């Protein structure tokens, strides 16, 4: 097995010449022969002017390089795609698999003995883990870290749970235009990822629990010196990984995914994370067991008191002891014998967790935020292949609810009619959004957080049961059933719902059902018409996406990226 500069030579039919040529070119960058003999550590550069969540990446790279060189390696930074939630049309999910392909192939194509994957904003670390799983070169993840909190008139604010809450207030007329403009400048006050337990934070915490990142790296604020020290340590760890691993497939085992899912429940984490980790596991030929995950949700309490399920923000979680302290609290539900990229077992990390007297962000098992876990897996005649609800961010009184369906046929239909005063809608109705799944929208937008119709919002209605084949932001809250599979656009039963039908949600029984007889449903199925594919899906990436994207319960990966048996 070749290492360093000798690895993965470009094919000219003469290996000696390929190496000669490679060294001749790289020497144009001023490298010495001594440097070129060292183990090579790749470092992904996901900096982009369009990605403020990655604004600290240049400094992180500098610190990783320092760590690599102090440990005797040669750091080689290389660019990949960078995806920010608000700068990705039609959705960031649409691009996740493109980043996974890009990262996988660059890891494979360029000579490196291990790789440091620096990511943060929601889709980046999942894509990088998918790439690492498929390339199976020793890898370590370095999250960019969460933003610090913002402040407005004595109130602590954070992106983007408070973005949604305050925007809802503006829609309802309780907040002025001037005030909402002022708040707009305060919600995201530093570089880094959203500082609530949204998707980015959830994925970072799960990555730590999975064993793919150093302890503490999920939670240290993006702008703190500790994060640069963690970057330096990640560089040094990558040099150790370069000589003998373990490889991602040896860290990301079925037991390690189980640990990550326990943490997902205990942090009241984002529903999106389940799609992402299903995709990462799928790259290794592993299927996450949804029934086991749901059963876990009945046993594992929500222990971390962060928005949107609780009150605090990521920097508070960090100073309360972060993921290691949480692992200690969950120790009887985890496999602590598993290895991590830093060299210690998960158990040793939990053992070394900082004990912070009086902290109330990481609760004890005796005083959880919620007794059941954050997420529940639903089935029923509306969701034969599962749907998901974030129980911890829902209204308790709506978890058992029956109501009349008010149906929107897609994003445009919803935008056109939702705020129309003539819309026939009442507070106890069930809002239904369809054709917003992986293929239907396309890209499964975070539109599942259907706004409360304006006329009801003005009456003070704060939550309603909302169901869709879309996703929602991990920072959102409400009684919202998501990821209904199969999606309406490929013939799922969500496409058969009509205005006025009765829908029953029973989270305790894990059911979401359309109360319409089988005969009537069969008659509706017989006349159902498939919505047209997006106009641009005749070529290029849009076509690839339409042809290859899998459903939410399969991780929304491209089918051709799954391992062949
Ligand atoms: Fe990047 Fe929230 S927008 S993490």
Coordinates of C-alpha atoms and ligand atoms in Angstrom, one line a residue:
X1 CA 0.0 0.0 0.0
X2 CA 1.5 3.3 -1.1
X3 CA 1.4 6.3 1.2
X4 CA 1.9 10.1 1.0
X5 CA 2.9 11.5 -2.4
X6 CA 3.2 8.0 -3.9
X7 CA -0.5 7.3 -3.3
X8 CA -3.1 7.3 -6.1
X9 CA -0.8 8.3 -8.9
X10 CA -2.3 9.8 -12.0
X11 CA -2.3 7.2 -14.8
X12 CA 0.4 7.8 -17.4
X13 CA 1.3 4.1 -17.8
X14 CA 4.6 4.7 -16.0
X15 CA 4.4 5.0 -12.2
X16 CA 7.9 6.4 -11.9
X17 CA 7.2 9.1 -14.3
X18 CA 3.8 9.9 -12.6
X19 CA 5.6 10.4 -9.3
X20 CA 8.4 12.5 -10.9
X21 CA 5.8 14.7 -12.6
X22 CA 3.7 15.1 -9.5
X23 CA 6.7 16.1 -7.4
X24 CA 7.9 18.5 -10.1
X25 CA 4.5 20.3 -10.0
X26 CA 4.0 20.4 -6.2
X27 CA 7.6 21.8 -5.8
X28 CA 6.2 24.8 -7.6
X29 CA 4.5 25.5 -4.3
X30 CA 7.9 25.6 -2.5
X31 CA 7.7 22.2 -0.8
X32 CA 11.0 20.5 0.2
X33 CA 11.7 16.8 -0.4
X34 CA 11.5 16.4 3.4
X35 CA 8.0 17.8 3.5
X36 CA 6.9 15.6 0.6
X37 CA 8.1 12.4 2.4
X38 CA 5.7 13.1 5.3
X39 CA 2.3 11.5 5.8
X40 CA -0.2 13.8 4.0
X41 CA -3.2 15.0 5.8
X42 CA -6.0 16.4 3.7
X43 CA -8.0 19.3 5.1
X44 CA -11.3 20.2 3.4
X45 CA -11.8 23.9 2.9
X46 CA -15.5 24.7 3.0
X47 CA -15.0 28.5 3.3
X48 CA -17.4 30.5 1.1
X49 CA -18.5 34.1 1.2
X50 CA -22.0 32.6 0.9
X51 CA -21.6 30.6 4.1
X52 CA -21.3 32.7 7.3
X53 CA -21.6 29.5 9.4
X54 CA -18.2 28.6 8.0
X55 CA -16.7 32.1 8.5
X56 CA -14.1 30.8 10.9
X57 CA -12.8 28.1 8.6
X58 CA -9.6 29.9 7.5
X59 CA -8.5 30.2 11.1
X60 CA -9.5 26.6 11.8
X61 CA -7.4 25.4 8.9
X62 CA -4.4 27.4 10.1
X63 CA -4.8 25.7 13.5
X64 CA -5.3 22.2 12.0
X65 CA -2.2 22.8 9.9
X66 CA -0.2 23.7 13.0
X67 CA -1.4 20.5 14.7
X68 CA -0.5 18.4 11.7
X69 CA 3.0 19.9 11.4
X70 CA 3.8 19.6 15.1
X71 CA 2.9 15.9 14.8
X72 CA 5.2 15.4 11.8
X73 CA 2.7 15.4 8.9
X74 CA 2.2 17.5 5.8
X75 CA -1.1 19.3 5.8
X76 CA -2.7 19.8 2.3
X77 CA -5.9 21.9 2.2
X78 CA -8.3 21.5 -0.7
X79 CA -11.6 23.2 -1.6
X80 CA -14.9 21.5 -1.8
X81 CA -18.5 22.8 -2.2
X82 CA -19.9 24.7 0.8
X83 CA -23.6 24.7 1.6
X84 CA -25.4 27.3 3.6
X85 CA -29.1 26.9 4.5
X86 CA -30.2 30.3 3.3
X87 CA -28.0 30.4 0.2
X88 CA -29.1 27.2 -1.5
X89 CA -31.8 27.1 -4.1
X90 CA -34.1 25.3 -4.1
X91 CA -32.9 23.8 -0.9
X92 CA -29.7 22.8 0.9
X93 CA -30.9 19.2 0.9
X94 CA -30.9 19.3 -2.9
X95 CA -27.2 19.9 -2.8
X96 CA -26.1 17.6 0.1
X97 CA -25.4 14.6 -2.1
X98 CA -23.5 16.7 -4.5
X99 CA -21.2 17.8 -1.6
X100 CA -20.9 14.1 -0.6
X101 CA -19.9 13.1 -4.1
X102 CA -17.5 16.0 -4.4
X103 CA -15.8 15.2 -1.1
X104 CA -15.7 11.4 -1.6
X105 CA -14.1 11.7 -5.0
X106 CA -11.5 14.4 -4.0
X107 CA -10.5 12.2 -1.0
X108 CA -10.1 9.3 -3.4
X109 CA -8.4 11.2 -6.2
X110 CA -5.8 13.2 -4.2
X111 CA -2.9 11.6 -2.3
X112 CA -3.7 11.8 1.4
X113 CA -3.3 9.3 4.3
X114 CA -6.1 10.8 6.4
X115 CA -8.4 13.8 6.2
X116 CA -9.8 16.5 8.5
X117 CA -13.3 17.3 7.5
X118 CA -14.3 20.8 8.5
X119 CA -18.0 21.5 8.3
X120 CA -20.8 23.0 10.3
X121 CA -23.9 24.3 8.6
X122 CA -26.6 21.7 8.5
X123 CA -25.8 19.6 5.4
X124 CA -22.0 19.8 5.4
X125 CA -21.0 17.3 8.1
X126 CA -23.6 14.8 7.0
X127 CA -22.3 15.0 3.4
X128 CA -18.7 14.7 4.7
X129 CA -19.6 11.7 6.8
X130 CA -21.2 10.1 3.8
X131 CA -18.1 10.7 1.8
X132 CA -15.8 9.4 4.6
X133 CA -17.9 6.3 4.9
X134 CA -17.7 5.6 1.2
X135 CA -14.0 6.5 0.7
X136 CA -13.1 4.8 4.0
X137 CA -9.9 6.7 4.5
X138 CA -9.1 7.6 8.1
X139 CA -11.0 10.8 8.8
X140 CA -11.8 13.2 11.7
X141 CA -14.6 15.7 11.7
X142 CA -14.0 19.2 13.0
X143 CA -17.3 21.2 13.4
X144 CA -17.0 24.9 12.9
X145 CA -18.9 25.4 16.2
X146 CA -21.9 27.3 17.3
X147 CA -22.4 31.1 17.3
X148 CA -22.6 33.1 20.4
X149 CA -26.1 34.3 21.5
X150 CA -27.6 37.7 20.6
X151 CA -29.4 40.2 22.8
X152 CA -32.5 42.4 22.2
X153 CA -34.0 44.6 24.9
X154 CA -32.9 42.3 27.7
X155 CA -33.9 39.2 25.9
X156 CA -31.4 36.5 24.8
X157 CA -31.9 35.6 21.2
X158 CA -30.7 32.9 18.9
X159 CA -30.8 31.7 15.3
X160 CA -33.1 30.4 14.4
X161 CA -35.7 29.3 16.9
X162 CA -36.2 33.0 17.9
X163 CA -36.2 34.0 14.2
X164 CA -39.3 31.9 13.8
X165 CA -40.9 32.9 17.1
X166 CA -40.5 36.6 16.5
X167 CA -41.5 36.4 12.8
X168 CA -44.6 34.6 13.9
X169 CA -45.2 37.6 16.3
X170 CA -44.7 40.0 13.4
X171 CA -47.2 38.0 11.3
X172 CA -49.7 38.1 14.1
X173 CA -49.3 41.9 14.5
X174 CA -47.7 41.8 18.0
X175 CA -44.3 43.0 16.7
X176 CA -43.7 46.2 14.7
X177 CA -41.9 46.3 11.4
X178 CA -39.2 48.5 13.0
X179 CA -38.7 46.0 15.8
X180 CA -38.4 43.0 13.5
X181 CA -35.8 44.9 11.4
X182 CA -33.8 45.6 14.6
X183 CA -34.0 42.0 15.7
X184 CA -32.8 40.9 12.2
X185 CA -29.4 42.3 13.0
X186 CA -29.1 40.6 16.4
X187 CA -30.2 37.0 15.7
X188 CA -26.9 35.8 14.3
X189 CA -24.2 37.9 15.9
X190 CA -21.1 35.9 15.1
X191 CA -19.7 33.3 12.7
X192 CA -20.6 29.8 13.5
X193 CA -23.6 27.5 13.3
X194 CA -27.1 28.2 14.8
X195 CA -26.7 28.1 18.5
X196 CA -29.9 26.3 19.4
X197 CA -30.3 22.5 19.1
X198 CA -31.0 22.8 15.4
X199 CA -29.7 20.4 12.8
X200 CA -26.2 21.7 12.8
X201 CA -25.8 21.3 16.6
X202 CA -27.6 18.0 16.6
X203 CA -25.4 16.6 13.9
X204 CA -22.3 17.9 15.6
X205 CA -23.3 16.3 19.0
X206 CA -24.2 13.0 17.3
X207 CA -20.8 13.0 15.4
X208 CA -19.0 13.4 18.8
X209 CA -21.1 10.5 20.2
X210 CA -20.4 8.5 17.0
X211 CA -16.7 8.7 17.8
X212 CA -15.9 10.7 14.6
X213 CA -14.8 14.0 16.3
X214 CA -12.8 14.9 19.4
X215 CA -14.6 15.5 22.7
X216 CA -15.9 19.0 23.1
X217 CA -15.8 19.9 19.4
X218 CA -19.6 19.9 19.0
X219 CA -20.1 22.7 21.5
X220 CA -17.1 25.0 21.9
X221 CA -18.3 28.4 20.5
X222 CA -17.0 29.1 16.9
X223 CA -15.2 32.2 18.0
X224 CA -13.4 30.9 21.1
X225 CA -9.7 30.2 21.4
X226 CA -10.6 26.7 22.7
X227 CA -12.0 25.9 19.2
X228 CA -8.6 26.7 17.7
X229 CA -6.9 24.5 20.2
X230 CA -9.4 21.8 19.3
X231 CA -8.5 22.3 15.7
X232 CA -4.8 21.9 16.5
X233 CA -5.6 18.7 18.4
X234 CA -7.7 17.5 15.5
X235 CA -4.7 18.0 13.2
X236 CA -2.5 16.0 15.5
X237 CA -5.1 13.2 15.8
X238 CA -5.3 13.1 12.0
X239 CA -1.5 12.4 11.8
X240 CA -2.0 9.5 14.3
X241 CA -4.9 8.2 12.2
X242 CA -2.8 8.3 9.1
X243 CA -0.6 5.5 10.4
X244 CA -3.0 2.6 10.8
X245 CA -6.4 4.2 11.4
X246 CA -9.0 3.3 12.6
X247 CA -10.9 3.8 9.4
X248 CA -14.4 5.3 9.3
X249 CA -16.0 1.9 8.8
X250 CA -14.2 0.7 12.0
X251 CA -15.6 3.7 14.0
X252 CA -19.0 4.0 12.5
X253 CA -20.4 0.6 13.4
X254 CA -24.0 -0.4 14.1
X255 CA -23.3 0.0 17.8
X256 CA -21.8 3.5 17.3
X257 CA -24.9 4.6 15.3
X258 CA -27.0 3.3 18.2
X259 CA -25.0 5.5 20.6
X260 CA -25.6 8.5 18.3
X261 CA -29.3 7.9 18.2
X262 CA -29.5 7.7 22.0
X263 CA -27.9 11.1 22.0
X264 CA -30.3 12.4 19.4
X265 CA -33.2 11.4 21.6
X266 CA -31.6 12.9 24.8
X267 CA -30.8 16.3 23.2
X268 CA -34.3 16.6 21.7
X269 CA -32.4 16.9 18.4
X270 CA -33.4 17.8 14.9
X271 CA -35.7 15.5 12.9
X272 CA -33.3 16.1 9.9
X273 CA -30.5 14.3 11.7
X274 CA -32.4 11.0 11.3
X275 CA -32.4 11.4 7.5
X276 CA -28.7 12.3 7.5
X277 CA -27.5 9.5 9.8
X278 CA -29.7 7.0 7.8
X279 CA -27.8 8.1 4.7
X280 CA -24.4 7.8 6.4
X281 CA -25.2 4.4 7.8
X282 CA -26.5 3.4 4.3
X283 CA -23.1 4.2 2.8
X284 CA -21.7 1.4 5.1
X285 CA -24.5 -1.0 4.2
X286 CA -26.2 -0.5 7.6
X287 CA -29.9 0.2 8.1
X288 CA -31.0 2.2 11.1
X289 CA -33.8 0.3 12.9
X290 CA -36.7 2.7 13.1
X291 CA -38.6 0.6 15.6
X292 CA -35.6 0.3 17.8
X293 CA -35.1 4.1 17.5
X294 CA -38.7 4.7 18.5
X295 CA -38.5 2.3 21.4
X296 CA -35.4 4.2 22.5
X297 CA -37.6 7.3 22.5
X298 CA -39.8 5.8 25.2
X299 CA -36.8 5.0 27.4
X300 CA -34.3 7.8 26.8
X301 CA -35.4 11.1 28.4
X302 CA -34.7 14.5 27.0
X303 CA -31.9 15.8 29.2
X304 CA -30.5 18.8 27.5
X305 CA -32.4 22.0 28.1
X306 CA -31.8 23.8 24.8
X307 CA -34.1 25.6 22.5
X308 CA -36.3 24.7 20.7
X309 CA -37.3 22.0 23.2
X310 CA -36.0 23.9 26.3
X311 CA -34.6 27.3 27.2
X312 CA -30.8 27.6 26.7
X313 CA -28.2 27.8 23.9
X314 CA -25.2 25.8 22.8
X315 CA -22.6 27.9 24.7
X316 CA -24.5 27.1 27.9
X317 CA -24.5 23.4 27.0
X318 CA -20.7 23.7 26.5
X319 CA -20.0 25.3 29.8
X320 CA -22.2 22.7 31.5
X321 CA -19.9 19.9 30.3
X322 CA -21.1 19.4 26.7
X323 CA -21.5 16.0 25.1
X324 CA -19.0 14.2 27.4
X325 CA -21.0 15.1 30.4
X326 CA -24.2 14.0 28.7
X327 CA -22.6 10.7 27.8
X328 CA -21.9 10.2 31.4
X329 CA -25.5 10.8 32.3
X330 CA -26.6 8.3 29.7
X331 CA -23.9 5.8 30.4
X332 CA -26.2 2.8 31.1
X333 CA -27.8 3.3 27.7
X334 CA -24.7 3.5 25.7
X335 CA -21.9 1.2 24.5
X336 CA -19.0 3.0 26.1
X337 CA -16.5 0.4 24.9
X338 CA -16.4 1.8 21.4
X339 CA -13.3 3.5 19.9
X340 CA -13.1 7.1 18.8
X341 CA -10.9 9.0 16.4
X342 CA -9.1 10.6 19.3
X343 CA -7.8 7.2 20.5
X344 CA -9.8 7.0 23.7
X345 CA -13.0 5.0 24.2
X346 CA -16.3 6.7 24.6
X347 CA -16.2 5.5 28.2
X348 CA -12.9 7.2 28.9
X349 CA -14.4 10.5 27.4
X350 CA -17.5 10.2 29.6
X351 CA -15.3 9.5 32.6
X352 CA -13.2 12.6 32.0
X353 CA -16.2 14.9 31.6
X354 CA -16.1 18.1 33.5
X355 CA -18.4 18.3 36.5
X356 CA -20.0 21.7 36.8
X357 CA -21.6 22.4 40.2
X358 CA -25.1 23.9 40.0
X359 CA -25.4 23.7 36.2
X360 CA -29.0 23.1 35.0
X361 CA -28.5 22.7 31.3
X362 CA -27.7 19.0 31.3
X363 CA -30.3 17.5 33.5
X364 CA -30.0 14.4 35.6
X365 CA -32.1 11.3 34.8
X366 CA -34.2 12.2 37.9
X367 CA -35.1 15.7 36.5
X368 CA -35.4 15.4 32.7
X369 CA -36.9 18.0 30.4
X370 CA -39.3 15.3 29.1
X371 CA -39.6 11.7 30.2
X372 CA -39.9 10.3 26.7
X373 CA -37.2 11.1 24.1
X374 CA -37.4 13.9 21.6
X375 CA -38.5 12.0 18.5
X376 CA -41.3 9.5 17.8
X377 CA -41.7 7.4 14.6
X378 CA -45.2 7.2 13.3
X379 CA -47.0 4.8 11.0
X380 CA -50.5 4.6 9.7
X381 CA -52.4 4.6 6.5
X382 CA -51.0 8.1 5.7
X383 CA -47.4 7.0 6.3
X384 CA -46.9 3.3 5.5
X385 CA -43.1 3.8 5.4
X386 CA -43.0 6.0 8.5
X387 CA -43.2 9.7 9.4
X388 CA -41.6 11.5 12.3
X389 CA -42.7 14.0 15.0
X390 CA -40.5 15.9 17.4
X391 CA -42.5 15.4 20.5
X392 CA -40.4 17.5 22.7
X393 CA -41.1 20.6 20.6
X394 CA -44.9 19.9 20.2
X395 CA -47.9 21.1 22.2
X396 CA -48.8 18.3 24.6
X397 CA -52.5 18.8 24.2
X398 CA -52.2 18.2 20.4
X399 CA -50.4 14.9 20.6
X400 CA -53.7 13.1 20.5
X401 CA -55.9 15.0 18.0
X402 CA -58.5 14.5 15.4
X403 CA -59.4 17.3 12.9
X404 CA -60.6 18.3 9.5
X405 CA -58.0 18.3 6.7
X406 CA -57.1 21.6 5.0
X407 CA -55.0 20.6 2.1
X408 CA -52.3 22.5 0.2
X409 CA -51.1 20.9 -3.0
X410 CA -47.6 22.3 -2.9
X411 CA -45.5 25.3 -1.9
X412 CA -47.1 27.6 -4.4
X413 CA -50.6 26.7 -3.5
X414 CA -49.7 27.2 0.2
X415 CA -48.2 30.6 -0.5
X416 CA -51.2 31.7 -2.5
X417 CA -53.9 30.7 -0.1
X418 CA -52.6 30.3 3.4
X419 CA -53.1 33.9 4.4
X420 CA -56.3 34.5 2.4
X421 CA -59.0 35.6 4.9
X422 CA -61.4 33.5 2.8
X423 CA -59.5 30.3 3.6
X424 CA -61.9 27.9 5.3
X425 CA -59.7 27.0 8.3
X426 CA -60.2 26.7 12.1
X427 CA -57.8 26.3 14.9
X428 CA -58.6 22.6 15.4
X429 CA -58.1 21.7 11.7
X430 CA -55.1 19.7 10.5
X431 CA -53.0 21.6 7.9
X432 CA -51.7 19.2 5.1
X433 CA -48.9 20.1 2.8
X434 CA -48.0 17.6 0.0
X435 CA -45.8 17.4 -3.1
X436 CA -43.0 18.8 -0.9
X437 CA -41.0 15.7 -0.5
X438 CA -37.6 14.6 -1.9
X439 CA -38.8 14.5 -5.5
X440 CA -41.9 16.6 -5.3
X441 CA -40.6 20.0 -4.4
X442 CA -37.8 18.9 -5.3
X443 CA -35.2 18.7 -2.5
X444 CA -37.6 18.2 0.4
X445 CA -37.7 21.8 1.6
X446 CA -38.0 22.8 5.3
X447 CA -41.6 23.8 4.6
X448 CA -43.2 21.4 7.1
X449 CA -43.3 24.2 9.6
X450 CA -46.5 25.5 7.9
X451 CA -47.1 29.0 9.2
X452 CA -50.3 29.4 11.2
X453 CA -52.8 31.0 8.8
X454 CA -52.7 34.7 9.4
X455 CA -56.3 35.1 10.4
X456 CA -55.8 32.4 13.1
X457 CA -52.5 33.8 14.2
X458 CA -54.2 37.2 14.8
X459 CA -56.7 35.4 17.0
X460 CA -53.8 34.1 19.1
X461 CA -53.5 30.6 17.7
X462 CA -49.9 29.5 18.3
X463 CA -49.9 25.8 17.2
X464 CA -51.9 23.5 15.1
X465 CA -51.4 19.9 13.9
X466 CA -49.5 20.2 10.6
X467 CA -48.5 17.2 8.4
X468 CA -46.4 16.9 5.3
X469 CA -43.9 15.0 3.3
X470 CA -41.5 17.9 3.8
X471 CA -38.8 18.5 6.4
X472 CA -38.6 21.3 9.0
X473 CA -35.7 23.2 10.4
X474 CA -34.2 21.7 13.5
X475 CA -34.7 25.1 15.1
X476 CA -38.5 25.0 14.6
X477 CA -41.2 23.9 17.0
X478 CA -44.9 22.9 17.0
X479 CA -47.0 19.8 16.6
X480 CA -45.6 18.9 13.2
X481 CA -45.6 15.5 11.5
X482 CA -42.8 15.3 8.9
X483 CA -41.0 13.1 6.4
X484 CA -44.2 11.2 5.4
X485 CA -43.1 8.3 3.3
X486 CA -43.7 7.5 0.6
X487 CA -44.1 11.1 -0.5
X488 CA -47.2 12.3 -2.4
X489 CA -45.4 12.9 -5.7
X490 CA -44.6 9.3 -6.1
X491 CA -48.1 8.1 -5.2
X492 CA -48.0 8.0 -1.4
X493 CA -51.3 8.1 0.3
X494 CA -50.8 11.8 1.4
X495 CA -51.7 12.6 -2.2
X496 CA -55.2 11.1 -1.7
X497 CA -56.3 13.4 1.2
X498 CA -59.2 15.8 0.3
X499 CA -60.3 19.0 2.1
X500 CA -62.7 18.1 4.9
X501 CA -61.4 14.5 5.4
X502 CA -60.8 13.6 9.1
X503 CA -57.2 13.0 10.1
X504 CA -56.2 11.4 13.5
X505 CA -52.9 11.9 15.1
X506 CA -52.1 9.6 18.1
X507 CA -48.5 10.0 19.1
X508 CA -48.9 7.6 22.1
X509 CA -50.0 4.9 19.7
X510 CA -47.5 6.1 17.1
X511 CA -50.3 6.5 14.5
X512 CA -51.1 9.0 11.8
X513 CA -54.3 8.0 9.9
X514 CA -56.7 9.3 7.3
X515 CA -60.2 8.3 8.5
X516 CA -61.4 7.3 5.1
X517 CA -62.4 3.7 4.1
X518 CA -60.1 1.5 2.0
X519 CA -62.6 1.3 -0.8
X520 CA -62.8 5.1 -1.1
X521 CA -59.0 5.4 -1.0
X522 CA -58.7 2.8 -3.7
X523 CA -61.1 4.8 -5.9
X524 CA -59.1 7.9 -5.3
X525 CA -55.9 6.1 -6.1
X526 CA -57.4 5.0 -9.4
X527 CA -57.9 8.6 -10.5
X528 CA -54.7 10.0 -8.9
X529 CA -52.5 11.8 -11.3
X530 CA -48.7 12.1 -10.9
X531 CA -47.7 15.7 -10.7
X532 CA -45.3 16.8 -13.5
X533 CA -41.6 16.6 -12.9
X534 CA -39.8 19.9 -12.5
X535 CA -39.2 21.6 -15.8
X536 CA -35.4 21.6 -15.5
X537 CA -35.2 17.9 -14.7
X538 CA -34.4 16.9 -18.3
X539 CA -30.6 17.2 -17.9
X540 CA -27.7 17.6 -15.5
X541 CA -27.9 17.5 -11.8
X542 CA -31.6 18.1 -11.7
X543 CA -32.2 15.0 -13.8
X544 CA -29.7 12.9 -11.7
X545 CA -31.6 14.1 -8.6
X546 CA -35.0 13.1 -9.9
X547 CA -33.7 9.7 -11.1
X548 CA -31.7 8.7 -8.1
X549 CA -33.0 10.4 -4.9
X550 CA -34.4 7.9 -2.3
X551 CA -37.2 8.5 0.1
X552 CA -36.8 10.1 3.6
X553 CA -36.9 6.8 5.4
X554 CA -33.9 5.7 3.3
X555 CA -31.9 8.8 3.9
X556 CA -32.5 10.7 0.7
X557 CA -29.2 9.5 -0.7
X558 CA -28.7 8.8 -4.4
X559 CA -29.5 5.1 -5.0
X560 CA -26.3 4.6 -7.0
X561 CA -24.2 5.7 -4.1
X562 CA -25.3 2.8 -1.9
X563 CA -22.8 0.0 -1.7
X564 CA -23.4 -2.8 -4.1
X565 CA -23.9 -6.1 -2.5
Ligands
LIG1 FE1 -26.0 27.4 9.1 FE2 -28.1 27.3 10.9 S1 -27.9 28.4 9.0 S2 -26.3 26.3 10.9

